[in-house]
Short mmCIF file of C-alpha atoms and ligand atoms in Angstrom, two decimals:
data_model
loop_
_atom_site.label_atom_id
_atom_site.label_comp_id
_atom_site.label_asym_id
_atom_site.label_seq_id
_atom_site.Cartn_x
_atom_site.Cartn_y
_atom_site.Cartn_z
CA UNK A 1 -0.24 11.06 -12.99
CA UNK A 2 -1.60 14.22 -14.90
CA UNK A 3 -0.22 14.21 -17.62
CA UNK A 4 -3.41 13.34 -19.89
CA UNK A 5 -5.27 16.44 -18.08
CA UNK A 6 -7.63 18.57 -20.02
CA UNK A 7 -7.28 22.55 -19.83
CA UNK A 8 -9.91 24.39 -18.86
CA UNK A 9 -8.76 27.86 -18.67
CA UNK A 10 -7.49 30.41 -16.54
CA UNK A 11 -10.30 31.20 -13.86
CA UNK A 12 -8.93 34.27 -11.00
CA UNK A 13 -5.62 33.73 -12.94
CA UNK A 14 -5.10 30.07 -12.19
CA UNK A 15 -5.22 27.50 -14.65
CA UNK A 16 -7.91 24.67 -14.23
CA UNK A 17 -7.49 21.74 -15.64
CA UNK A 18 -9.65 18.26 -15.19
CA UNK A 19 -8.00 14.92 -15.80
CA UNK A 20 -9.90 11.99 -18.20
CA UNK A 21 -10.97 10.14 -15.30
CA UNK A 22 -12.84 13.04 -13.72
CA UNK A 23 -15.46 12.01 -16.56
CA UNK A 24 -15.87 8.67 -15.50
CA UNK A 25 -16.21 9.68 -11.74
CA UNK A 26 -19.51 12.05 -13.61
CA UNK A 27 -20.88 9.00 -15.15
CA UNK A 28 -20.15 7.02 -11.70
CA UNK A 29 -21.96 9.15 -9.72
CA UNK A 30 -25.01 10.50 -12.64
CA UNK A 31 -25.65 6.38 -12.70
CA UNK A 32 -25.62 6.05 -8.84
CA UNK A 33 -28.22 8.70 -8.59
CA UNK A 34 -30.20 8.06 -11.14
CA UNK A 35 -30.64 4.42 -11.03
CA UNK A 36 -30.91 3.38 -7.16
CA UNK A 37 -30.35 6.98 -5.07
CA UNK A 38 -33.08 9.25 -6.79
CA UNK A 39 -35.91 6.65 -7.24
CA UNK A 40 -36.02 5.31 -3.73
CA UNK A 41 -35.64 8.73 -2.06
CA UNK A 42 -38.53 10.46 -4.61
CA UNK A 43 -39.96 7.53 -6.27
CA UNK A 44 -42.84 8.25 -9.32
CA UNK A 45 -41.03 10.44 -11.40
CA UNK A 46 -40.10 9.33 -15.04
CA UNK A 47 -36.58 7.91 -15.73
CA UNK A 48 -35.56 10.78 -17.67
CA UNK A 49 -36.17 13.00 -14.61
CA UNK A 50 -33.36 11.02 -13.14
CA UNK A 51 -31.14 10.84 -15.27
CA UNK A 52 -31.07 14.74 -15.88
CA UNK A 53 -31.50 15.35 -12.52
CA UNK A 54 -28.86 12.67 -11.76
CA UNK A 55 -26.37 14.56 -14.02
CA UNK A 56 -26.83 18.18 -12.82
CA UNK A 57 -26.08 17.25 -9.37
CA UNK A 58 -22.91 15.05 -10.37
CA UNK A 59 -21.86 18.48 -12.08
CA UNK A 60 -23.00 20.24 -8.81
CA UNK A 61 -20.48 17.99 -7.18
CA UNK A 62 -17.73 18.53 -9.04
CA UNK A 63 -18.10 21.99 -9.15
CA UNK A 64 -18.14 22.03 -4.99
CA UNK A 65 -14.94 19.87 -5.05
CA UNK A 66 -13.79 22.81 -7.54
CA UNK A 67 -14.78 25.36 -4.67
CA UNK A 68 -12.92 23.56 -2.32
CA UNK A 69 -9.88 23.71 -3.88
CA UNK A 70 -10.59 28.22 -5.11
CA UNK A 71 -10.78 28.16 -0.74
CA UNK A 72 -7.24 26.73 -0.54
CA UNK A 73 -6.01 28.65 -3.35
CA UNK A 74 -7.52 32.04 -2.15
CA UNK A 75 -6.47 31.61 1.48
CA UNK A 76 -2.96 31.00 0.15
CA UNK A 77 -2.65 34.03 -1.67
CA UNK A 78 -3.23 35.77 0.80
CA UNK A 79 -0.68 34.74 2.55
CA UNK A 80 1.23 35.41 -0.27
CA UNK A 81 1.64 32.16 -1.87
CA UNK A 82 0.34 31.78 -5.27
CA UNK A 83 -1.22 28.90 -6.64
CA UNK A 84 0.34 27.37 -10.13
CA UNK A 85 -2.90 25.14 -11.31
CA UNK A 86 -5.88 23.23 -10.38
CA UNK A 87 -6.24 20.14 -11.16
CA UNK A 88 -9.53 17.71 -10.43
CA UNK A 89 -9.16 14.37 -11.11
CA UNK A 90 -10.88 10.71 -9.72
CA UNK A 91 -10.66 11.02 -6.11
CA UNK A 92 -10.57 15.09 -5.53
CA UNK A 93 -8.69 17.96 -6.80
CA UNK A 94 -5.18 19.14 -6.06
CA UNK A 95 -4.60 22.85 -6.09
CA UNK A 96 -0.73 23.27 -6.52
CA UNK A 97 1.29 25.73 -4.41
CA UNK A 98 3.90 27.52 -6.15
CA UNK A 99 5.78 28.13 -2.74
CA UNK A 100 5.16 26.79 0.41
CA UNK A 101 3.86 28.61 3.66
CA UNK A 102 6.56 30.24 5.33
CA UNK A 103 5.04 30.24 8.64
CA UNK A 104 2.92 27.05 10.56
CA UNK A 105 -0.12 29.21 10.86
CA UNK A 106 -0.06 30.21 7.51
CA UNK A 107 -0.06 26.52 6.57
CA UNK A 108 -2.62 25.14 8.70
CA UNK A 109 -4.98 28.49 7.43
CA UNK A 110 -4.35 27.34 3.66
CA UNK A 111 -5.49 23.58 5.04
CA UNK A 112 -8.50 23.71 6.85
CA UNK A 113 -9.91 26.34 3.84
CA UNK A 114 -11.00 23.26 2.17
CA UNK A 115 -12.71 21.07 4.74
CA UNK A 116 -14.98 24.32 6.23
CA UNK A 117 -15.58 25.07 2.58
CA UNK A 118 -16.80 21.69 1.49
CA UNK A 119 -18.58 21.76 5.39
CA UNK A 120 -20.57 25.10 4.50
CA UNK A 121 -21.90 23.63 1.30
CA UNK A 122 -22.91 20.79 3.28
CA UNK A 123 -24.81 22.75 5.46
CA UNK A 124 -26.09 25.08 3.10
CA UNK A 125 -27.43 22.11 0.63
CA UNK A 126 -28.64 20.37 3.58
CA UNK A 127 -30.71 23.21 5.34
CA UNK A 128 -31.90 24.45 1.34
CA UNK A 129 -33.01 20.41 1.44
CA UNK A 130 -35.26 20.99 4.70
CA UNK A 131 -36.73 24.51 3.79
CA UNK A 132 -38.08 23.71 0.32
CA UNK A 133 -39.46 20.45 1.43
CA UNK A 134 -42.87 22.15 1.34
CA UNK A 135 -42.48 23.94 -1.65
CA UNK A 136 -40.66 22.44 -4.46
CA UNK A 137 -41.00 18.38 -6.04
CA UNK A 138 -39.11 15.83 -3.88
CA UNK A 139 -37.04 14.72 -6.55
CA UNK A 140 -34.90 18.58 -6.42
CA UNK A 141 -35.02 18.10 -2.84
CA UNK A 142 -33.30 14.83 -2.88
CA UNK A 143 -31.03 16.11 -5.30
CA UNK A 144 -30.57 19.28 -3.38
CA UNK A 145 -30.24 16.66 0.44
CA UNK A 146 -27.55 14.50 -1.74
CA UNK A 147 -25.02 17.10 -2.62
CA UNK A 148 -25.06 18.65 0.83
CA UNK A 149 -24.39 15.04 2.58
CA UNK A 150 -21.70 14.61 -0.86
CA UNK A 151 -20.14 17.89 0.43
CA UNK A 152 -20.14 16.73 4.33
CA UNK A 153 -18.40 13.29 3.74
CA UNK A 154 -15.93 15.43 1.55
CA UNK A 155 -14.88 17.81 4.41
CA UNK A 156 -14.75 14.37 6.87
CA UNK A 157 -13.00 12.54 4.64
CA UNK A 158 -10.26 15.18 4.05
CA UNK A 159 -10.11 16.07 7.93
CA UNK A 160 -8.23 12.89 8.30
CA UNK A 161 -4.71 13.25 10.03
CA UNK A 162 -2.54 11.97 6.79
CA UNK A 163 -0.87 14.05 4.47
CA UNK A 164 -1.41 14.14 1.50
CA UNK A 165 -5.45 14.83 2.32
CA UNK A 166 -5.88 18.34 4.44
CA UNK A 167 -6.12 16.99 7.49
CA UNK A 168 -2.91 15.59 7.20
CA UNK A 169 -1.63 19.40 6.27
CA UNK A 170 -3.15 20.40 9.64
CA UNK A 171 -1.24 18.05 11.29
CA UNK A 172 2.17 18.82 9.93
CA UNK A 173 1.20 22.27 10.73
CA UNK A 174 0.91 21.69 14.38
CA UNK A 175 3.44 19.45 14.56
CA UNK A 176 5.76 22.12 13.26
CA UNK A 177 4.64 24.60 15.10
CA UNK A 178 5.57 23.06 17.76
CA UNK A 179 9.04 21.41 17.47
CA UNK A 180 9.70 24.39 14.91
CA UNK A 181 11.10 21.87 12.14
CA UNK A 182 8.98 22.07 8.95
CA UNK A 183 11.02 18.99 7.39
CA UNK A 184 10.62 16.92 10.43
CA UNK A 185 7.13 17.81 10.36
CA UNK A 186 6.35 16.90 7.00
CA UNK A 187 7.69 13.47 7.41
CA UNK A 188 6.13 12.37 10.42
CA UNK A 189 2.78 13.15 8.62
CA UNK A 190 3.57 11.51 5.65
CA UNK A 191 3.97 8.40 8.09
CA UNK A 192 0.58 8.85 9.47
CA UNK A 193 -0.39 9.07 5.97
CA UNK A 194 0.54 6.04 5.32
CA UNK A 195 -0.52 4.35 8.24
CA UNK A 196 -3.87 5.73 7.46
CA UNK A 197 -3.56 4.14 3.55
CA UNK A 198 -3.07 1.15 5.22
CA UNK A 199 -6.06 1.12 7.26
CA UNK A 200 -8.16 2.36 4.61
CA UNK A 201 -7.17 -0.30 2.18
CA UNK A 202 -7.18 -3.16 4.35
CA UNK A 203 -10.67 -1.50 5.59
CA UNK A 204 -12.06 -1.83 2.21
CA UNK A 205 -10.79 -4.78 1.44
CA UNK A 206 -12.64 -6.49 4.22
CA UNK A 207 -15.77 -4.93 3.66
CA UNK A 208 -15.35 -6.24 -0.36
CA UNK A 209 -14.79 -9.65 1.03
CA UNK A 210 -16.78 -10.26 4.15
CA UNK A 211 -19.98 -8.23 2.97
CA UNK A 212 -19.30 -8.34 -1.05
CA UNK A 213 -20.31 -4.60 -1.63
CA UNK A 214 -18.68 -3.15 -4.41
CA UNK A 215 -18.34 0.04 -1.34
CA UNK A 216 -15.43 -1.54 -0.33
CA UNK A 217 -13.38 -0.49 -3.75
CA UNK A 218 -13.57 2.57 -3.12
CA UNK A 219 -11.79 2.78 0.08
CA UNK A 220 -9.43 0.51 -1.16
CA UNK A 221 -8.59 2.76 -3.94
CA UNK A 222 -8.62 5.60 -1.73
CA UNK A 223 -6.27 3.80 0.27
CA UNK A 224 -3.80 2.61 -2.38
CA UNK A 225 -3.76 6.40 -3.28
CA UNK A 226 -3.01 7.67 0.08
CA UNK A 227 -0.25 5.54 0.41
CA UNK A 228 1.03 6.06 -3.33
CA UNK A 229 0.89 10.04 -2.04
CA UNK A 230 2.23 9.57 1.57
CA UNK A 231 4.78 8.10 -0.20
CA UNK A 232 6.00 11.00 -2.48
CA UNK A 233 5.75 13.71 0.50
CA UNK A 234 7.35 11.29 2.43
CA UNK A 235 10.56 10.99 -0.02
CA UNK A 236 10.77 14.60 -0.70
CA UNK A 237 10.87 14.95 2.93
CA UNK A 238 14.72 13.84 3.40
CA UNK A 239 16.36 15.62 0.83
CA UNK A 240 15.14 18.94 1.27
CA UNK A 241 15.75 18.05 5.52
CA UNK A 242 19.39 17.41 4.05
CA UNK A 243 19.48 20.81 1.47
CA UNK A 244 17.71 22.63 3.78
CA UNK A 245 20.45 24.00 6.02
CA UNK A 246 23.21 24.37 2.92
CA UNK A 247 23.28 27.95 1.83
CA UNK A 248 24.41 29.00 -1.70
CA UNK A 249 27.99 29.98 -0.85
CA UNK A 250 28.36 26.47 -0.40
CA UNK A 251 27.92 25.67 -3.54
CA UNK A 252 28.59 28.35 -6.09
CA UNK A 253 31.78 28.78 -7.99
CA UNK A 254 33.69 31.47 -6.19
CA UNK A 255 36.35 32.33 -8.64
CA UNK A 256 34.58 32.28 -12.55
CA UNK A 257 35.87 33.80 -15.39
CA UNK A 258 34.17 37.44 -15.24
CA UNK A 259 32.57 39.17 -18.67
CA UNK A 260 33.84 42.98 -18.64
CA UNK A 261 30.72 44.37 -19.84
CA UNK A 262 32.40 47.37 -22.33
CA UNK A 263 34.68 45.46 -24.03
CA UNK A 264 33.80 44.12 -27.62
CA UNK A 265 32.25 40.56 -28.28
CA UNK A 266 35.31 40.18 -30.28
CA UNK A 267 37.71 40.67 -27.59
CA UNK A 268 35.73 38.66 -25.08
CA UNK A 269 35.23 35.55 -27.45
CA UNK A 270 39.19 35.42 -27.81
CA UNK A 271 39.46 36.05 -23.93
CA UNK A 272 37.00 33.22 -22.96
CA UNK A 273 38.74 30.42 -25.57
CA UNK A 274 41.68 30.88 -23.46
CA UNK A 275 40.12 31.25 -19.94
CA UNK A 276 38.92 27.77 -18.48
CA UNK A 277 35.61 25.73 -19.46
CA UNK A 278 32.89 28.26 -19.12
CA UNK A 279 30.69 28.35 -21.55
CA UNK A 280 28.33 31.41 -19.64
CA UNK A 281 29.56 34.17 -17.68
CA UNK A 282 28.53 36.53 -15.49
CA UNK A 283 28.79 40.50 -16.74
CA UNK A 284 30.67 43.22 -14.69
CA UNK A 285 30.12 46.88 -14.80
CA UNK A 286 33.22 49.62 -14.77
CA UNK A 287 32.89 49.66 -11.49
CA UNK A 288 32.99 46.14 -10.94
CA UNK A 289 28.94 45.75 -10.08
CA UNK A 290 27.31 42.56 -11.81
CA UNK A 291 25.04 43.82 -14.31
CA UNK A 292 24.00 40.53 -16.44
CA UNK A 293 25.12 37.16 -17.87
CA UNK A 294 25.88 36.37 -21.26
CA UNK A 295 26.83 32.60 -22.93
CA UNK A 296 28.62 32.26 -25.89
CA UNK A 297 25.51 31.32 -27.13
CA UNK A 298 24.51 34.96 -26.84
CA UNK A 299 27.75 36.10 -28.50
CA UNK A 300 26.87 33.59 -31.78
CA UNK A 301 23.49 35.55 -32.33
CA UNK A 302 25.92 38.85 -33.02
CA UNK A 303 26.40 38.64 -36.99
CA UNK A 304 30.25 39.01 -37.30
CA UNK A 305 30.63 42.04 -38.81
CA UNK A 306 28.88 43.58 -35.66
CA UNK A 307 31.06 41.59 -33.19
CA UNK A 308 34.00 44.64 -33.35
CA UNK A 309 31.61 47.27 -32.68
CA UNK A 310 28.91 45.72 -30.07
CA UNK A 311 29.81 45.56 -26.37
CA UNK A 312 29.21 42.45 -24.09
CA UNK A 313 26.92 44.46 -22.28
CA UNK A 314 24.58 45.53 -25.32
CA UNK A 315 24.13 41.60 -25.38
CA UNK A 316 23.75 40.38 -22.14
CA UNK A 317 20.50 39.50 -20.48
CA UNK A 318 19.95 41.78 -17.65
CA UNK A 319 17.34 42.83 -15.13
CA UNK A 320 14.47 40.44 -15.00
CA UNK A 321 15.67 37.88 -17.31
CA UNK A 322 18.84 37.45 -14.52
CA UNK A 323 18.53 36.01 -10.96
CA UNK A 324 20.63 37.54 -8.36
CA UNK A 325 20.67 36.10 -4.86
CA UNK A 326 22.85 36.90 -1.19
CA UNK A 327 25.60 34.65 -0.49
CA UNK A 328 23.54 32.83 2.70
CA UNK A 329 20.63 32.37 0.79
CA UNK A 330 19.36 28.89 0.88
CA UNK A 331 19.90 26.37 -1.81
CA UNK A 332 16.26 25.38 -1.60
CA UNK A 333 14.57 28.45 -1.68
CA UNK A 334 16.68 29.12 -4.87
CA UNK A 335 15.54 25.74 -6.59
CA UNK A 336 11.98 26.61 -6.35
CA UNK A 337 12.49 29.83 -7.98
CA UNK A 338 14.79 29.29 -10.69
CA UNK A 339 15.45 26.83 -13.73
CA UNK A 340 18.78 26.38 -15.08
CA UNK A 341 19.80 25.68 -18.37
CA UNK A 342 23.31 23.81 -18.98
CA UNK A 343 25.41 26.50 -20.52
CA UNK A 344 23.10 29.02 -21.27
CA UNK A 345 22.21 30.28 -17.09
CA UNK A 346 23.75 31.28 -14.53
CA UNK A 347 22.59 32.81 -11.19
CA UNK A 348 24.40 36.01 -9.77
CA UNK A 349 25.62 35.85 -6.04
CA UNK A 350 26.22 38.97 -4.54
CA UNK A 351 27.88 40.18 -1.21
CA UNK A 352 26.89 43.84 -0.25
CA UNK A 353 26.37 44.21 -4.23
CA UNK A 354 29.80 42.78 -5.27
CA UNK A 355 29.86 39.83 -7.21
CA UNK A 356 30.98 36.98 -4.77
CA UNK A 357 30.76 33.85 -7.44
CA UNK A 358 28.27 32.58 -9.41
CA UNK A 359 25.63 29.27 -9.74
CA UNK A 360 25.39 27.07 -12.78
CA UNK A 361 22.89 24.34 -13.52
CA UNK A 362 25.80 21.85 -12.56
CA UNK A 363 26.38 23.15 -9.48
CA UNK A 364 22.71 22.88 -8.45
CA UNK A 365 22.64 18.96 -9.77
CA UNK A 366 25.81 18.34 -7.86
CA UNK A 367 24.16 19.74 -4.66
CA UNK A 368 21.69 17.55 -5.03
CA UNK A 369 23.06 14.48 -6.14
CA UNK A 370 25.44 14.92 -3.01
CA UNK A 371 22.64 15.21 -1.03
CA UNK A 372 20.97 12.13 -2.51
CA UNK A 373 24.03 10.31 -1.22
CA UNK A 374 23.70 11.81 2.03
CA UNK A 375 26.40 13.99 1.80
CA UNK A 376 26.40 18.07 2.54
CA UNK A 377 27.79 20.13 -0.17
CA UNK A 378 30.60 22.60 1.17
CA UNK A 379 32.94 25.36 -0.17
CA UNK A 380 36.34 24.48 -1.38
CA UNK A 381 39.59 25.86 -2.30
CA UNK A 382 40.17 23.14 -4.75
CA UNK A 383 37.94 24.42 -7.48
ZN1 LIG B 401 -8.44 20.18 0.26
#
């Protein structure tokens, strides 16, 4: 869906970016004002006043929905989650988690951010409105009146109880905390989400018919979305109920072929074209402790005069550029940090710091596509 979005830079370290049709939402909402809002609530002024003053407070908007979504992202850091992008588009902005909350409070915290947010600039615009009355033109007030009843309907809106909109967040917060299932949680708001499309959409639908006010689009958009969105949190719900409880020592190879980390690349290459299929391997100290992976790929990028005299070990990717996870670690908290590349990755499991097998991108699609067919990945001997 954002694909087509426009970068515009890193602001507090997260990237912002605004999707094509945020532009057209500008131009909705510049024309609103300036042609039927602004006149009847300051009437007199010349048409140019309305259109510039039209357009400053559609940018005011949009940079309130863009403070909306910092509140989100700044409550989430700290509570340790950080935020991969924001992203503002037609109907609102989506700030991305890179994680999610580990705890229900933490969840509902990073939720209702937005709504009191969006709320405050309400009130703030609103009460700024009433105390330069007096003072200042009536077409800045109006302008000033609009964008804190904008920011109101934008904290209502998003207080309803279906995910993918905040309130629904707060819901599957206190659902979960609760019943003390996240999955379960997550689902039964997507539901209500969709419930809620429904409503919305059939809603606006009447109100396009029966009344003929062009209004009623907009909720049926809105609605089409929500249930579009529902949708997706709604799907991703049962597989990760179904990975959720599988730890990685159900899945991961227990018995691969092992990389001695001093002996030559020479002597390793001729080792690994007789030992099985591997094509990546995990590296072992002297004493036995993983230290790093290496792929034959790794071993090609040695010239081959130097393949006698360097060690696996000089060439394997170590440290940082290695994950290394415990044996009952869960599958799903190991997807969302790593990405695996067919034959080039691999992801160390250790038992109190021995090597106790390994995790290849296969393994991790076969976990999943087991899942998919409602089936729970388990350890066998018959690897
Ligand atoms: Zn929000």
């Amino acid at each position: 869906m954002f694909r087509t979005a426009i970068p515009l830079g890193r602001w507090a370290g997260i990237a912002v970016r605004a999707h094509w049709s945020v532009l057209v939402v500008l131009l909705l909402i510049t024309d609103l004002l300036a042609s039927a809002a602004l006149p009847r609530a300051a009437p007199g002024a010349s048409p140019g006043w309305y259109w510039v003053t039209g357009l400053l407070t559609a940018a005011g908007f949009l940079a309130s929905l863009l403070l909306h979504e910092f509140s989100h992202a700044a409550v989430a850091r700290r509570h340790g989650v950080e935020v991969k992008r924001i992203t503002l588009w037609m109907l609102g902005g989506a700030a991305e988690l890179e994680d999610e909350p580990a705890t229900p409070k933490a969840d509902f915290r990073i939720a209702v951010a937005g709504p009191v947010t969006s709320a405050l600039i309400g009130m703030v615009g609103l009460g700024a409105a009433v105390l330069l009355a007096e003072v200042v033109p009536p077409l800045p007030v109006s302008a000033l009146a609009w964008l804190g009843v904008g920011n109101l309907a934008l904290a209502m809106v998003n207080l309803l109880p279906g995910a993918p909109l905040d309130g629904g967040r707060m819901l599957r917060a206190a659902i979960w905390a609760r019943r003390g299932d996240r999955a379960r949680a997550g689902t039964v708001a997507g539901r209500v989400g969709q419930v809620l499309g429904a409503a919305l959409g059939i809603a606006g639908l009447a109100q396009l018919l029966l009344s003929g006010r062009l209004a009623g689009l907009g909720l049926v958009l809105l609605g089409w979305f929500q249930i579009f969105a529902a949708q997706a949190e709604f799907a991703a719900g049962p597989l990760r109920e179904r990975l959720g409880g599988v730890r990685v020592r159900e899945i991961m190879n227990p018995s691969p072929t092992v990389a001695p980390g001093w002996w030559t690349v020479d002597a390793f290459a001729e080792h690994a074209a007789g030992a099985g299929h591997d094509r990546v391997f995990p590296v072992l100290s002297f004493d036995g402790v993983p230290v790093g992976v290496v792929s034959l790929g790794d071993l090609i990028r040695v010239s081959a005069d130097a393949r006698r005299a360097t060690t696996v070990a000089d060439v394997a990717r170590k440290d940082q550029a290695v994950t290394v996870v415990g044996a009952d670690a869960h599958v799903t908290e190991l997807m969302k940090r790593v990405f695996l590349r067919h034959g080039r990755d691999l992801v160390l499991v250790t038992e109190s710091s021995a090597l106790a097998g390994v995790v290849g991108a296969g393994d991790l699609a076969r976990a999943v596509e087991l899942a998919t067919l409602g089936h729970r990945p388990r350890a066998s001997d018959l690897r």
